[in-house]
XYZ file of C-alpha atoms in Angstrom:
357
model
C -108.821 -14.717 70.792
C -107.109 -13.262 73.868
C -107.635 -9.645 74.803
C -104.774 -8.641 77.111
C -104.213 -5.091 78.525
C -102.399 -2.683 76.190
C -98.841 -1.920 77.102
C -97.380 1.431 76.174
C -94.338 1.280 73.938
C -92.250 3.573 71.948
C -90.512 2.783 68.635
C -88.762 4.582 65.902
C -91.386 5.173 63.352
C -91.059 6.914 59.996
C -93.115 10.053 59.680
C -94.612 11.570 56.588
C -94.919 15.333 56.158
C -96.384 17.481 53.439
C -98.966 16.615 50.986
C -98.794 16.024 47.197
C -100.030 18.952 45.250
C -102.994 17.284 43.615
C -104.890 14.110 43.655
C -107.370 12.948 40.940
C -110.340 11.539 42.826
C -112.274 9.931 39.891
C -113.025 6.255 40.893
C -112.696 3.685 38.276
C -113.942 0.732 40.437
C -116.259 -1.813 38.864
C -117.591 -4.566 41.161
C -117.265 -8.012 39.961
C -119.630 -10.854 40.900
C -122.122 -11.276 38.195
C -121.523 -15.054 38.138
C -121.647 -15.636 41.812
C -123.625 -18.764 42.451
C -127.100 -18.858 40.997
C -128.973 -19.761 44.308
C -127.871 -16.465 45.776
C -130.077 -14.655 43.311
C -132.962 -16.118 45.129
C -131.981 -14.313 48.340
C -133.340 -10.994 48.805
C -130.402 -8.514 48.895
C -132.124 -5.397 50.265
C -130.365 -6.174 53.713
C -127.211 -5.492 51.964
C -128.233 -1.892 51.352
C -129.090 -1.437 55.128
C -126.534 1.263 56.028
C -127.405 0.770 59.860
C -124.546 -1.693 60.003
C -121.986 1.049 58.807
C -121.131 3.768 61.246
C -121.597 7.348 60.274
C -118.740 9.042 58.846
C -117.902 12.164 56.787
C -116.563 11.609 53.198
C -112.748 11.556 53.179
C -111.276 14.890 52.768
C -108.519 15.803 49.964
C -106.129 15.985 52.733
C -106.850 12.425 53.938
C -106.500 11.217 50.349
C -103.087 12.937 50.008
C -101.975 11.465 53.301
C -102.837 7.947 52.381
C -101.514 8.333 48.855
C -98.220 9.500 50.348
C -98.200 6.456 52.794
C -98.513 4.097 49.887
C -96.062 5.939 47.611
C -93.194 5.863 50.103
C -93.549 2.247 51.085
C -91.916 -0.771 49.344
C -92.917 -3.609 51.770
C -96.286 -2.726 52.842
C -98.455 -4.994 54.934
C -102.182 -4.397 55.242
C -104.405 -5.707 58.001
C -108.187 -5.567 57.340
C -110.957 -5.991 60.014
C -114.770 -5.891 60.204
C -115.135 -2.356 59.222
C -114.132 -3.234 55.606
C -117.166 -5.801 55.393
C -119.790 -3.712 57.191
C -120.103 -1.816 53.833
C -121.012 -5.163 52.171
C -123.901 -5.635 54.734
C -122.125 -7.931 57.149
C -122.351 -6.558 60.788
C -119.502 -6.190 63.166
C -119.177 -6.432 66.970
C -117.685 -3.182 68.213
C -118.826 -0.306 66.013
C -121.603 2.007 67.414
C -124.207 0.064 65.568
C -122.364 -3.362 66.023
C -123.744 -6.472 67.791
C -122.306 -5.463 71.151
C -124.416 -2.347 71.197
C -127.558 -4.584 71.634
C -126.135 -6.698 74.287
C -125.139 -9.630 72.171
C -122.556 -12.017 73.212
C -120.820 -14.323 70.697
C -120.165 -17.907 71.425
C -116.863 -18.757 73.062
C -114.439 -21.549 72.374
C -115.190 -23.100 75.841
C -118.890 -22.800 75.510
C -118.770 -24.496 72.142
C -116.482 -27.343 73.252
C -118.192 -28.125 76.525
C -121.882 -27.927 75.651
C -123.800 -30.065 73.209
C -126.663 -27.691 73.565
C -124.471 -24.699 72.667
C -123.155 -26.547 69.551
C -126.775 -27.349 68.501
C -127.711 -23.589 69.044
C -124.744 -22.452 67.154
C -125.008 -24.729 64.143
C -128.811 -24.260 63.768
C -128.438 -20.414 63.732
C -125.305 -20.689 61.428
C -127.261 -22.953 59.084
C -130.128 -20.695 58.872
C -127.890 -17.647 58.148
C -125.701 -19.146 55.592
C -127.530 -18.182 52.373
C -127.792 -14.626 53.583
C -124.263 -14.466 54.730
C -122.885 -15.791 51.408
C -124.940 -13.327 49.329
C -122.748 -10.568 50.423
C -120.400 -9.296 47.754
C -117.146 -7.698 47.830
C -117.218 -4.058 48.272
C -115.239 -1.078 46.691
C -112.569 -1.416 49.417
C -111.995 -5.215 48.618
C -111.684 -4.374 44.982
C -109.282 -1.446 45.548
C -107.092 -3.589 47.737
C -107.031 -6.367 45.301
C -106.013 -3.895 42.453
C -103.340 -2.450 44.756
C -102.072 -5.897 45.594
C -102.179 -7.039 41.863
C -99.937 -3.909 41.026
C -97.501 -4.863 43.829
C -98.224 -1.818 45.903
C -99.236 -4.328 48.778
C -96.556 -6.733 49.705
C -98.645 -8.940 52.120
C -102.274 -8.864 53.305
C -103.740 -10.129 56.476
C -107.492 -10.138 57.413
C -109.353 -10.677 60.623
C -112.472 -11.391 58.772
C -113.846 -14.942 58.300
C -116.236 -14.038 55.400
C -113.783 -14.681 52.405
C -114.874 -11.413 50.559
C -111.178 -10.690 49.925
C -110.896 -13.841 48.003
C -113.867 -13.221 45.922
C -112.455 -9.928 45.035
C -109.201 -11.478 43.751
C -106.829 -11.291 46.855
C -105.472 -14.101 48.922
C -104.726 -12.747 52.439
C -103.642 -14.608 55.440
C -106.939 -15.303 57.289
C -105.722 -14.482 60.919
C -108.983 -15.858 62.585
C -109.908 -18.575 59.978
C -113.023 -18.841 57.857
C -116.423 -20.083 58.219
C -116.077 -21.535 54.772
C -114.136 -24.506 56.217
C -115.296 -27.060 58.856
C -112.735 -28.779 61.097
C -112.811 -31.927 63.466
C -111.732 -31.091 66.964
C -110.622 -34.657 67.492
C -108.636 -35.641 64.348
C -108.120 -32.238 62.626
C -109.825 -33.269 59.443
C -111.217 -30.237 57.581
C -113.661 -30.005 54.626
C -115.699 -27.335 52.843
C -118.693 -25.679 54.450
C -121.059 -26.310 51.606
C -120.724 -30.134 52.287
C -121.519 -29.599 55.954
C -124.659 -27.689 54.978
C -125.720 -30.497 52.659
C -125.093 -32.952 55.800
C -127.336 -30.751 58.127
C -130.010 -30.857 55.478
C -129.847 -34.635 55.122
C -130.003 -35.282 58.902
C -132.876 -32.675 59.402
C -134.978 -32.567 56.076
C -138.126 -31.302 57.588
C -136.349 -28.742 59.836
C -134.108 -27.460 56.863
C -137.260 -27.183 54.804
C -139.003 -25.185 57.448
C -135.961 -22.914 57.882
C -135.462 -22.391 54.113
C -139.093 -21.404 53.789
C -138.707 -18.478 56.127
C -138.570 -14.993 54.686
C -135.402 -13.172 55.393
C -136.823 -9.800 54.912
C -140.456 -10.233 56.295
C -141.791 -7.976 59.190
C -140.570 -9.069 62.747
C -142.966 -11.512 64.236
C -144.560 -12.786 61.128
C -144.837 -16.700 60.679
C -142.497 -16.503 57.772
C -139.848 -14.194 59.202
C -137.010 -14.701 61.611
C -137.682 -11.372 62.833
C -134.275 -11.145 64.325
C -130.798 -9.937 63.387
C -128.033 -11.324 61.303
C -124.789 -11.713 63.390
C -121.261 -10.870 62.329
C -120.044 -14.511 62.000
C -123.060 -15.401 59.632
C -125.468 -16.881 62.037
C -129.113 -15.624 62.553
C -130.860 -15.182 65.875
C -133.780 -17.676 65.709
C -136.059 -18.981 68.494
C -135.219 -21.951 70.426
C -138.085 -23.864 68.926
C -136.015 -24.166 65.769
C -133.118 -26.015 67.277
C -133.872 -27.223 70.794
C -135.595 -30.570 69.952
C -134.533 -33.215 67.548
C -131.851 -31.021 65.716
C -129.059 -33.285 64.742
C -125.326 -32.254 63.952
C -123.141 -34.081 61.643
C -120.045 -35.574 63.098
C -116.646 -36.271 61.446
C -116.896 -39.065 58.932
C -113.388 -40.056 59.619
C -113.544 -40.441 63.553
C -117.096 -39.479 64.391
C -115.629 -36.307 66.439
C -117.095 -32.950 67.050
C -117.097 -30.471 64.192
C -116.412 -26.758 64.481
C -116.260 -23.894 61.979
C -112.619 -23.454 61.273
C -112.424 -20.000 62.890
C -110.847 -18.686 66.205
C -113.624 -18.281 68.586
C -113.569 -15.744 71.455
C -111.438 -17.385 74.304
C -109.334 -19.485 71.807
C -105.854 -18.557 70.308
C -104.856 -18.069 66.813
C -102.927 -21.180 65.641
C -99.169 -20.685 66.167
C -98.015 -21.107 62.628
C -100.498 -18.669 61.417
C -99.689 -16.009 64.212
C -96.073 -16.522 63.518
C -96.362 -15.949 59.793
C -98.372 -12.656 60.509
C -95.867 -11.669 63.040
C -92.980 -12.196 60.703
C -94.545 -10.079 58.018
C -95.333 -7.328 60.574
C -91.741 -7.188 61.728
C -90.182 -7.276 58.157
C -92.245 -4.705 56.596
C -91.415 -0.896 56.020
C -95.104 0.182 56.361
C -98.152 -1.292 58.145
C -101.780 -0.112 57.223
C -104.829 -1.152 59.402
C -108.085 -0.891 57.369
C -111.558 -1.087 59.333
C -110.179 -2.558 62.724
C -110.439 -1.317 66.247
C -107.556 -3.573 66.909
C -109.288 -4.592 70.266
C -108.149 -8.184 69.958
C -104.636 -8.841 70.970
C -103.919 -11.062 68.023
C -104.402 -7.985 65.736
C -103.128 -5.388 68.037
C -99.880 -7.095 68.526
C -99.013 -6.920 64.985
C -99.420 -3.173 64.516
C -97.420 -2.722 67.735
C -94.672 -4.928 66.412
C -94.408 -3.155 63.152
C -94.145 0.185 64.959
C -91.477 -0.997 67.328
C -89.434 -2.346 64.323
C -89.408 1.010 62.820
C -92.139 0.711 60.208
C -94.422 3.564 59.162
C -98.009 2.863 60.518
C -101.374 4.224 59.545
C -104.902 3.397 60.416
C -108.147 4.065 58.348
C -111.104 3.376 60.743
C -114.212 5.041 61.980
C -113.924 5.359 65.714
C -111.203 4.799 68.300
C -108.785 1.994 68.023
C -106.358 0.335 70.567
C -103.253 1.647 68.646
C -104.284 5.399 68.548
C -101.831 6.273 71.239
C -98.668 5.541 69.048
C -99.805 5.315 65.379
C -98.943 8.702 63.858
C -101.348 8.621 61.005
C -104.955 8.046 61.737
C -107.796 8.689 59.118
C -111.378 8.490 60.103
C -113.241 7.371 57.002
C -115.073 4.534 55.247
C -112.538 2.281 53.717
C -114.759 1.850 50.665
C -114.871 5.646 50.177
C -111.150 6.384 50.474
C -109.228 3.327 49.179
C -110.688 3.462 45.541
C -109.420 7.035 45.258
C -105.929 5.894 45.459
C -106.118 3.940 42.101
C -106.099 7.256 40.029
C -103.765 9.141 42.542
C -100.548 10.607 41.608
C -98.026 7.945 40.357
C -100.007 5.126 41.499
C -102.347 5.177 38.583
C -103.522 1.616 39.004
C -106.419 -0.106 36.888
C -109.182 -1.726 38.975
C -109.107 -5.409 38.726
């Protein structure tokens, strides 16, 4: 993902003034997922309750709810862009928030590092294998469910996500995955792709003793114990583990069609979003009459350019996010709140009155 310097631009944007007189704030959200794969039940879920990954924020005010309700109510072709902030509430860390991975000095792998270094690939895949069960144990949050309900009721025309975790899909949505997904693996040589679960099985078959040792580790044990990683889960699903777990004798599967190098089907830092995907997102941004950002700082150019394009095309623009964003200078409506606390309240608001999915 490239990250160019922001250029200041002015557009003709719609503004919304005044508030509706009243808003019911009763939330009728129910979280599905009772039948999510059985093996996940074996993974301790206390980490999902760890609010350290969620930035501090005051509850949304009635004024904020009114403003967001009005934004939805006055749009007919609304595009929603979601970012990591919507998934931190489900226990998946982000990079840029005050409690994010960058705050501890962590640097994610780059596209160039992955493609040039076999050692970097071993490190990435070993850590990613180790964190997979824990990463996939996360369940959709109230924000995901609320957006799916709004989408089902045709209040959202198109959804784009920067996230690679598929939580929107599990909530019932089908967004454009701007940066791809870790649920697919792709060959860098021939382009063949297949599901991640199959890749996990291939890793296990190639490294049976290693996989057994990794799977016997305690995800929630005290740091430093023999049965604990003692390290942090990272935003893209990998877990930080010691070199002794991957440096020697760890084998990576290769493409069964051409024996090529396999990579998660995500856009790593330093790479570009595939052109067809970027073009589809840009077309939606330019044609909408309203563009809402949920849980993103918009620091990557691939996301920032979308809200800027919508603004320049005359669409109403709004942001729900905790902390600064790259578009604060020109987006007229900015609400500082957790997405999972404000979005569900729209379901009973005013004329929306949308049942939860």
